[in-house]
GROMACS .gro file of C-alpha atoms in nm:
model
  358
    1GLN     CA    1  -1.051   1.645  -0.234
    2THR     CA    2  -1.305   1.563  -0.510
    3GLY     CA    3  -1.653   1.666  -0.393
    4ALA     CA    4  -1.495   1.818  -0.052
    5LYS     CA    5  -1.618   2.182  -0.158
    6ALA     CA    6  -1.961   2.094  -0.222
    7LEU     CA    7  -1.982   1.979   0.149
    8ALA     CA    8  -1.733   2.262   0.298
    9ALA     CA    9  -1.766   2.557   0.062
   10PRO     CA   10  -1.630   2.894   0.156
   11SER     CA   11  -1.890   3.135   0.294
   12LEU     CA   12  -1.992   3.471   0.152
   13GLN     CA   13  -1.755   3.640   0.410
   14ALA     CA   14  -1.493   3.412   0.316
   15VAL     CA   15  -1.516   3.506  -0.051
   16ASP     CA   16  -1.540   3.875   0.019
   17SER     CA   17  -1.194   3.853   0.202
   18GLY     CA   18  -1.037   3.618  -0.004
   19ALA     CA   19  -0.918   3.588  -0.344
   20MET     CA   20  -1.264   3.729  -0.510
   21GLY     CA   21  -1.204   4.039  -0.299
   22ARG     CA   22  -0.887   4.133  -0.426
   23ALA     CA   23  -0.869   4.413  -0.689
   24GLU     CA   24  -0.767   4.336  -1.049
   25LEU     CA   25  -0.398   4.339  -1.104
   26PRO     CA   26  -0.178   4.558  -1.355
   27VAL     CA   27  -0.059   4.347  -1.666
   28PRO     CA   28   0.312   4.328  -1.627
   29PRO     CA   29   0.521   4.536  -1.853
   30HIS     CA   30   0.698   4.238  -2.016
   31PHE     CA   31   0.372   4.151  -2.198
   32ASP     CA   32   0.400   4.250  -2.543
   33PRO     CA   33   0.050   4.254  -2.716
   34GLY     CA   34   0.230   4.293  -3.064
   35ARG     CA   35   0.411   3.968  -3.036
   36VAL     CA   36   0.083   3.757  -2.947
   37ALA     CA   37   0.080   3.616  -3.321
   38GLU     CA   38   0.445   3.530  -3.339
   39VAL     CA   39   0.638   3.221  -3.228
   40TRP     CA   40   0.918   3.256  -2.985
   41ARG     CA   41   1.097   3.130  -2.681
   42VAL     CA   42   0.984   3.213  -2.327
   43PRO     CA   43   1.284   3.345  -2.113
   44TYR     CA   44   1.180   3.133  -1.822
   45GLU     CA   45   1.440   3.265  -1.584
   46GLU     CA   46   1.391   3.623  -1.631
   47ARG     CA   47   1.021   3.582  -1.623
   48ALA     CA   48   1.054   3.350  -1.301
   49ALA     CA   49   1.235   3.649  -1.115
   50GLN     CA   50   0.974   3.896  -1.245
   51ALA     CA   51   0.688   3.689  -1.125
   52GLU     CA   52   0.873   3.657  -0.789
   53ARG     CA   53   0.899   4.018  -0.754
   54PHE     CA   54   0.541   4.080  -0.876
   55ALA     CA   55   0.398   3.851  -0.633
   56ARG     CA   56   0.585   4.036  -0.350
   57ASP     CA   57   0.501   4.403  -0.489
   58HIS     CA   58   0.109   4.285  -0.508
   59ALA     CA   59   0.100   4.077  -0.205
   60ILE     CA   60  -0.034   3.791  -0.404
   61ALA     CA   61  -0.062   3.478  -0.173
   62PRO     CA   62   0.004   3.093  -0.284
   63ALA     CA   63  -0.289   2.936  -0.448
   64SER     CA   64  -0.278   2.672  -0.179
   65GLU     CA   65  -0.440   2.957   0.049
   66ASP     CA   66  -0.718   3.029  -0.165
   67GLU     CA   67  -1.065   2.966  -0.002
   68ALA     CA   68  -1.260   3.008  -0.329
   69ARG     CA   69  -1.088   2.795  -0.573
   70VAL     CA   70  -1.089   2.891  -0.932
   71ALA     CA   71  -1.006   2.688  -1.232
   72LEU     CA   72  -0.904   2.818  -1.556
   73LEU     CA   73  -0.956   2.552  -1.829
   74LEU     CA   74  -0.777   2.616  -2.168
   75ILE     CA   75  -0.864   2.447  -2.453
   76ASP     CA   76  -0.599   2.384  -2.729
   77CYS     CA   77  -0.443   2.728  -2.733
   78GLN     CA   78  -0.190   2.593  -2.971
   79ASN     CA   79  -0.017   2.758  -3.259
   80THR     CA   80  -0.187   2.516  -3.504
   81PHE     CA   81  -0.517   2.705  -3.425
   82CYS     CA   82  -0.409   3.027  -3.311
   83THR     CA   83  -0.115   3.151  -3.514
   84PRO     CA   84  -0.151   3.290  -3.863
   85GLY     CA   85   0.017   3.063  -4.125
   86PHE     CA   86  -0.025   2.749  -3.930
   87GLU     CA   87  -0.254   2.438  -4.011
   88LEU     CA   88  -0.581   2.508  -3.891
   89PHE     CA   89  -0.566   2.848  -3.807
   90VAL     CA   90  -0.896   3.012  -3.667
   91PRO     CA   91  -0.983   3.360  -3.756
   92GLY     CA   92  -0.983   3.601  -3.448
   93ALA     CA   93  -0.742   3.362  -3.248
   94PRO     CA   94  -0.478   3.611  -3.220
   95GLU     CA   95  -0.697   3.851  -3.041
   96ASP     CA   96  -0.847   3.595  -2.809
   97SER     CA   97  -0.481   3.487  -2.723
   98ARG     CA   98  -0.433   3.859  -2.654
   99ARG     CA   99  -0.730   3.876  -2.427
  100LEU     CA  100  -0.679   3.571  -2.258
  101ALA     CA  101  -0.312   3.657  -2.157
  102GLU     CA  102  -0.420   3.962  -2.039
  103PHE     CA  103  -0.704   3.812  -1.817
  104ILE     CA  104  -0.465   3.575  -1.662
  105TYR     CA  105  -0.213   3.853  -1.572
  106ARG     CA  106  -0.485   4.073  -1.435
  107ASN     CA  107  -0.649   3.805  -1.231
  108LEU     CA  108  -0.335   3.629  -1.104
  109GLY     CA  109  -0.460   3.617  -0.736
  110ARG     CA  110  -0.804   3.507  -0.823
  111ILE     CA  111  -0.695   3.191  -1.064
  112THR     CA  112  -0.609   2.883  -0.826
  113GLU     CA  113  -0.501   2.658  -1.123
  114ILE     CA  114  -0.460   2.684  -1.489
  115ILE     CA  115  -0.554   2.339  -1.690
  116ALA     CA  116  -0.437   2.363  -2.033
  117THR     CA  117  -0.530   2.087  -2.306
  118LEU     CA  118  -0.308   1.994  -2.601
  119ASP     CA  119  -0.460   1.852  -2.917
  120THR     CA  120  -0.191   1.572  -3.008
  121HIS     CA  121  -0.197   1.389  -3.332
  122ARG     CA  122   0.027   1.186  -3.557
  123PRO     CA  123  -0.028   1.127  -3.943
  124ALA     CA  124  -0.239   0.836  -3.956
  125GLN     CA  125  -0.573   0.937  -3.764
  126ILE     CA  126  -0.933   0.896  -3.868
  127PHE     CA  127  -0.936   1.262  -3.937
  128HIS     CA  128  -0.638   1.298  -4.169
  129PRO     CA  129  -0.623   1.256  -4.508
  130LEU     CA  130  -0.371   0.957  -4.498
  131PHE     CA  131  -0.630   0.731  -4.311
  132PHE     CA  132  -0.845   0.700  -4.626
  133LEU     CA  133  -0.877   0.628  -4.994
  134ASP     CA  134  -1.136   0.729  -5.213
  135GLU     CA  135  -1.326   0.563  -5.508
  136ASP     CA  136  -1.027   0.651  -5.735
  137GLY     CA  137  -0.756   0.541  -5.479
  138ARG     CA  138  -0.661   0.895  -5.374
  139HIS     CA  139  -0.661   1.054  -5.040
  140PRO     CA  140  -0.957   1.289  -4.978
  141ALA     CA  141  -0.882   1.678  -4.975
  142PRO     CA  142  -0.907   1.849  -4.631
  143TYR     CA  143  -1.252   1.936  -4.535
  144THR     CA  144  -1.416   1.659  -4.706
  145THR     CA  145  -1.687   1.540  -4.491
  146ILE     CA  146  -1.762   1.147  -4.496
  147SER     CA  147  -2.112   1.024  -4.418
  148ALA     CA  148  -2.240   0.670  -4.326
  149GLN     CA  149  -2.409   0.636  -4.670
  150GLU     CA  150  -2.093   0.728  -4.863
  151VAL     CA  151  -1.907   0.444  -4.680
  152GLU     CA  152  -2.187   0.195  -4.749
  153GLN     CA  153  -2.153   0.302  -5.109
  154GLY     CA  154  -1.770   0.227  -5.115
  155ARG     CA  155  -1.696   0.586  -5.161
  156PHE     CA  156  -1.446   0.590  -4.890
  157ARG     CA  157  -1.233   0.293  -4.716
  158VAL     CA  158  -0.956   0.308  -4.506
  159ASP     CA  159  -0.637   0.270  -4.677
  160PRO     CA  160  -0.559  -0.107  -4.645
  161ALA     CA  161  -0.151  -0.037  -4.655
  162LEU     CA  162  -0.191   0.179  -4.346
  163CYS     CA  163  -0.389  -0.129  -4.152
  164GLN     CA  164  -0.076  -0.297  -4.068
  165ALA     CA  165   0.105  -0.007  -3.921
  166LEU     CA  166  -0.207   0.057  -3.706
  167GLY     CA  167  -0.220  -0.310  -3.611
  168ILE     CA  168  -0.581  -0.343  -3.755
  169ASP     CA  169  -0.722  -0.601  -3.992
  170PRO     CA  170  -0.866  -0.412  -4.308
  171SER     CA  171  -1.231  -0.585  -4.285
  172TRP     CA  172  -1.252  -0.473  -3.941
  173ALA     CA  173  -1.123  -0.130  -4.034
  174LEU     CA  174  -1.401  -0.102  -4.290
  175ARG     CA  175  -1.650  -0.208  -4.029
  176HIS     CA  176  -1.526   0.032  -3.776
  177LEU     CA  177  -1.559   0.325  -4.032
  178LEU     CA  178  -1.930   0.248  -4.109
  179HIS     CA  179  -1.991   0.175  -3.716
  180TYR     CA  180  -1.820   0.520  -3.672
  181THR     CA  181  -1.988   0.739  -3.911
  182ARG     CA  182  -2.332   0.591  -3.828
  183ALA     CA  183  -2.247   0.646  -3.455
  184LEU     CA  184  -2.183   1.020  -3.500
  185GLU     CA  185  -2.486   1.082  -3.731
  186GLU     CA  186  -2.723   0.879  -3.452
  187ARG     CA  187  -2.570   1.114  -3.169
  188GLY     CA  188  -2.630   1.448  -3.356
  189LYS     CA  189  -2.234   1.499  -3.374
  190TYR     CA  190  -2.039   1.658  -3.673
  191ARG     CA  191  -2.011   1.424  -3.956
  192LEU     CA  192  -1.663   1.283  -3.975
  193THR     CA  193  -1.448   1.569  -4.126
  194ILE     CA  194  -1.113   1.534  -4.298
  195TRP     CA  195  -0.907   1.798  -4.131
  196PRO     CA  196  -0.570   1.945  -4.262
  197TYR     CA  197  -0.249   1.749  -4.082
  198HIS     CA  198  -0.249   1.948  -3.754
  199ALA     CA  199  -0.140   1.942  -3.397
  200MET     CA  200   0.107   1.709  -3.485
  201LEU     CA  201   0.325   1.574  -3.202
  202GLY     CA  202   0.672   1.732  -3.166
  203SER     CA  203   0.581   2.023  -3.399
  204LEU     CA  204   0.566   2.378  -3.367
  205GLY     CA  205   0.219   2.370  -3.426
  206HIS     CA  206   0.171   2.145  -3.136
  207ALA     CA  207   0.320   2.404  -2.896
  208LEU     CA  208   0.107   2.647  -2.674
  209VAL     CA  209   0.099   3.003  -2.808
  210ALA     CA  210   0.407   3.153  -2.662
  211ALA     CA  211   0.222   3.461  -2.514
  212VAL     CA  212  -0.020   3.238  -2.344
  213GLU     CA  213   0.243   2.992  -2.229
  214GLU     CA  214   0.446   3.281  -2.107
  215ALA     CA  215   0.119   3.386  -1.889
  216ILE     CA  216   0.074   3.065  -1.765
  217PHE     CA  217   0.429   3.016  -1.656
  218PHE     CA  218   0.422   3.358  -1.481
  219HIS     CA  219   0.108   3.229  -1.303
  220SER     CA  220   0.271   2.928  -1.197
  221VAL     CA  221   0.576   3.123  -1.030
  222ALA     CA  222   0.374   3.398  -0.881
  223ARG     CA  223   0.120   3.159  -0.740
  224ARG     CA  224   0.328   2.860  -0.650
  225ALA     CA  225   0.072   2.650  -0.843
  226GLN     CA  226   0.159   2.356  -1.076
  227PRO     CA  227  -0.023   2.405  -1.427
  228ASP     CA  228  -0.202   2.071  -1.534
  229LEU     CA  229  -0.132   2.008  -1.894
  230ARG     CA  230  -0.361   1.741  -2.060
  231ILE     CA  231  -0.271   1.565  -2.376
  232LYS     CA  232  -0.590   1.458  -2.585
  233GLY     CA  233  -0.669   1.327  -2.935
  234THR     CA  234  -0.393   1.050  -2.966
  235SER     CA  235  -0.608   0.769  -3.053
  236PRO     CA  236  -0.582   0.672  -3.442
  237LEU     CA  237  -0.943   0.538  -3.451
  238THR     CA  238  -1.174   0.800  -3.323
  239GLU     CA  239  -1.203   1.195  -3.273
  240ARG     CA  240  -1.167   1.389  -2.962
  241TYR     CA  241  -1.292   1.742  -2.970
  242SER     CA  242  -1.396   1.733  -2.611
  243ALA     CA  243  -1.128   1.749  -2.354
  244LEU     CA  244  -1.339   1.506  -2.137
  245GLY     CA  245  -1.398   1.228  -2.400
  246PRO     CA  246  -1.388   1.098  -2.735
  247GLU     CA  247  -1.671   1.112  -3.003
  248VAL     CA  248  -1.703   0.752  -3.034
  249ALA     CA  249  -1.564   0.531  -2.740
  250THR     CA  250  -1.610   0.179  -2.883
  251GLY     CA  251  -1.530  -0.025  -3.191
  252PRO     CA  252  -1.791  -0.228  -3.420
  253ASP     CA  253  -1.781  -0.497  -3.173
  254GLY     CA  254  -1.806  -0.300  -2.852
  255GLU     CA  255  -1.428  -0.296  -2.774
  256GLU     CA  256  -1.282   0.014  -2.624
  257ILE     CA  257  -1.084   0.245  -2.864
  258ASP     CA  258  -1.052   0.550  -2.613
  259ARG     CA  259  -1.218   0.623  -2.289
  260ARG     CA  260  -1.353   0.930  -2.106
  261ASP     CA  261  -1.119   1.123  -1.889
  262GLN     CA  262  -1.298   1.069  -1.554
  263GLU     CA  263  -1.006   1.214  -1.353
  264LEU     CA  264  -1.029   1.545  -1.519
  265VAL     CA  265  -1.408   1.567  -1.481
  266GLU     CA  266  -1.387   1.483  -1.110
  267LYS     CA  267  -1.099   1.748  -1.062
  268LEU     CA  268  -1.292   2.017  -1.258
  269LEU     CA  269  -1.610   1.943  -1.028
  270SER     CA  270  -1.380   2.006  -0.720
  271PHE     CA  271  -1.353   2.362  -0.797
  272ASP     CA  272  -1.592   2.657  -0.696
  273ALA     CA  273  -1.576   2.803  -1.036
  274ILE     CA  274  -1.491   2.671  -1.372
  275LEU     CA  275  -1.365   2.956  -1.638
  276VAL     CA  276  -1.336   2.839  -1.989
  277ALA     CA  277  -1.142   2.968  -2.292
  278GLY     CA  278  -0.974   2.846  -2.597
  279GLN     CA  279  -1.005   2.720  -2.967
  280ALA     CA  280  -1.196   2.630  -3.135
  281LYS     CA  281  -1.541   2.798  -3.003
  282SER     CA  282  -1.745   2.559  -3.240
  283HIS     CA  283  -1.549   2.242  -3.182
  284CYS     CA  284  -1.334   2.159  -2.892
  285VAL     CA  285  -1.457   2.429  -2.651
  286ALA     CA  286  -1.841   2.338  -2.745
  287TRP     CA  287  -1.781   1.986  -2.699
  288THR     CA  288  -1.578   2.005  -2.391
  289VAL     CA  289  -1.854   2.225  -2.244
  290GLU     CA  290  -2.134   2.000  -2.375
  291ASP     CA  291  -1.966   1.692  -2.180
  292LEU     CA  292  -1.916   1.912  -1.883
  293LEU     CA  293  -2.285   2.023  -1.870
  294ARG     CA  294  -2.372   1.666  -1.808
  295ASP     CA  295  -2.166   1.607  -1.490
  296LEU     CA  296  -2.250   1.950  -1.319
  297GLY     CA  297  -2.563   1.794  -1.138
  298GLY     CA  298  -2.764   2.121  -1.166
  299ARG     CA  299  -2.474   2.344  -1.100
  300ALA     CA  300  -2.438   2.465  -1.421
  301ASP     CA  301  -2.414   2.828  -1.279
  302ARG     CA  302  -2.048   2.770  -1.168
  303VAL     CA  303  -1.929   2.782  -1.519
  304TYR     CA  304  -1.811   3.092  -1.686
  305LEU     CA  305  -1.757   3.086  -2.051
  306LEU     CA  306  -1.508   3.373  -2.174
  307GLU     CA  307  -1.667   3.443  -2.484
  308ASP     CA  308  -1.423   3.691  -2.631
  309CYS     CA  309  -1.145   3.426  -2.565
  310ALA     CA  310  -1.280   3.164  -2.824
  311SER     CA  311  -1.356   3.185  -3.215
  312PRO     CA  312  -1.527   2.939  -3.446
  313VAL     CA  313  -1.380   2.756  -3.730
  314VAL     CA  314  -1.401   2.940  -4.040
  315VAL     CA  315  -1.229   2.861  -4.371
  316PRO     CA  316  -1.351   3.146  -4.612
  317GLY     CA  317  -1.527   2.980  -4.905
  318VAL     CA  318  -1.493   2.641  -4.754
  319VAL     CA  319  -1.664   2.595  -4.440
  320ASP     CA  320  -1.792   2.847  -4.158
  321TYR     CA  321  -1.922   2.709  -3.811
  322SER     CA  322  -2.009   3.054  -3.675
  323GLN     CA  323  -2.378   2.995  -3.640
  324GLU     CA  324  -2.318   2.632  -3.469
  325ALA     CA  325  -2.067   2.808  -3.218
  326SER     CA  326  -2.326   3.067  -3.126
  327ALA     CA  327  -2.591   2.831  -3.095
  328ALA     CA  328  -2.394   2.596  -2.865
  329PHE     CA  329  -2.312   2.914  -2.643
  330ARG     CA  330  -2.700   3.022  -2.622
  331ARG     CA  331  -2.787   2.659  -2.529
  332PHE     CA  332  -2.490   2.649  -2.240
  333ALA     CA  333  -2.631   2.998  -2.123
  334GLU     CA  334  -3.009   2.851  -2.126
  335ALA     CA  335  -2.869   2.578  -1.918
  336GLY     CA  336  -2.746   2.815  -1.668
  337MET     CA  337  -2.377   2.876  -1.762
  338HIS     CA  338  -2.268   3.256  -1.751
  339VAL     CA  339  -2.136   3.377  -2.095
  340VAL     CA  340  -1.892   3.672  -1.990
  341ARG     CA  341  -1.642   3.879  -2.122
  342SER     CA  342  -1.248   3.867  -2.015
  343SER     CA  343  -1.250   4.241  -1.994
  344GLN     CA  344  -1.511   4.262  -1.733
  345PRO     CA  345  -1.386   4.257  -1.383
  346MET     CA  346  -1.445   3.904  -1.242
  347GLU     CA  347  -1.632   4.012  -0.920
  348THR     CA  348  -1.899   4.202  -1.169
  349TRP     CA  349  -1.981   3.865  -1.333
  350PRO     CA  350  -2.321   3.736  -1.284
  351GLY     CA  351  -2.377   3.500  -1.005
  352MET     CA  352  -2.000   3.503  -0.915
  353ALA     CA  353  -2.026   3.537  -0.573
  354ALA     CA  354  -2.310   3.274  -0.540
  355ALA     CA  355  -2.142   3.013  -0.789
  356ILE     CA  356  -1.810   3.014  -0.548
  357ALA     CA  357  -2.003   3.036  -0.219
  358ALA     CA  358  -2.269   2.764  -0.280
   0.00000   0.00000   0.00000
């Protein structure tokens, strides 16, 4: 189906009579905005029955009948970033999650498929303290940045005790670290940052925010649509802010250490409109959109960035990426993408009809 929509896109008349012509739906009564910042179990059986009734009461058709196909790409809406008290909490994320869940409910009949990424890590990765030793043989503190010059000067090295567990030679590990930090700087990426341990596979932090997970599940039942959950960030030797590919894909000798998710790229390009939300606006959202922009072939106008459903990384007194996030969204808007708010009805978004009818 990839590319088919470009050849047989819906007409404006079809759009008007299809999903985009439907009025916004009410938010179902089970949704409790006061619990968005909490961790809890979704009562699946109860929600499934409610979703079935909701679909009948509001005449919501299966997603397979959509003439205008709309993807909602959710970047890392996980406890580790979105819930207070977790490892890499993004200030503003709970409010983003509330708005996002409400948006999904109000637009159940318009969203064809929800694609959600899950940042997925283990202790020994190139952005966690365990990976490194400094000059004094200690692991660097979270939020330490490591430059190529510091690696050249011997200020940081890969912990040799860890190399065996990762199946790499210590001398190769040092060459890789130098290659890696140079590559980041040459490509204008963020410097290698040591983050707090976060999004640990199997942990509570790795899980989707309960309120967002509940909305995704409700959409799935109401629309007879399977959500697409995408694991990212498992390679120990590279960062993966973008859902579409790693920061650095090769080692010092050109060997592959991670690869681009070309299947996801092609899937996204098959939709008439792509809506993007999630965390963090300055990092994983920005780099995903940056990568996607290169693949759109002059069709950036089909992308809609929900600016009120994403926030930048801010650690008071330590780091603040607000300016970088704002600059990225300005750049995307200048490239033709639409920066919108979830509170605005989709049919009023600039260019929406053209984006899904072209």
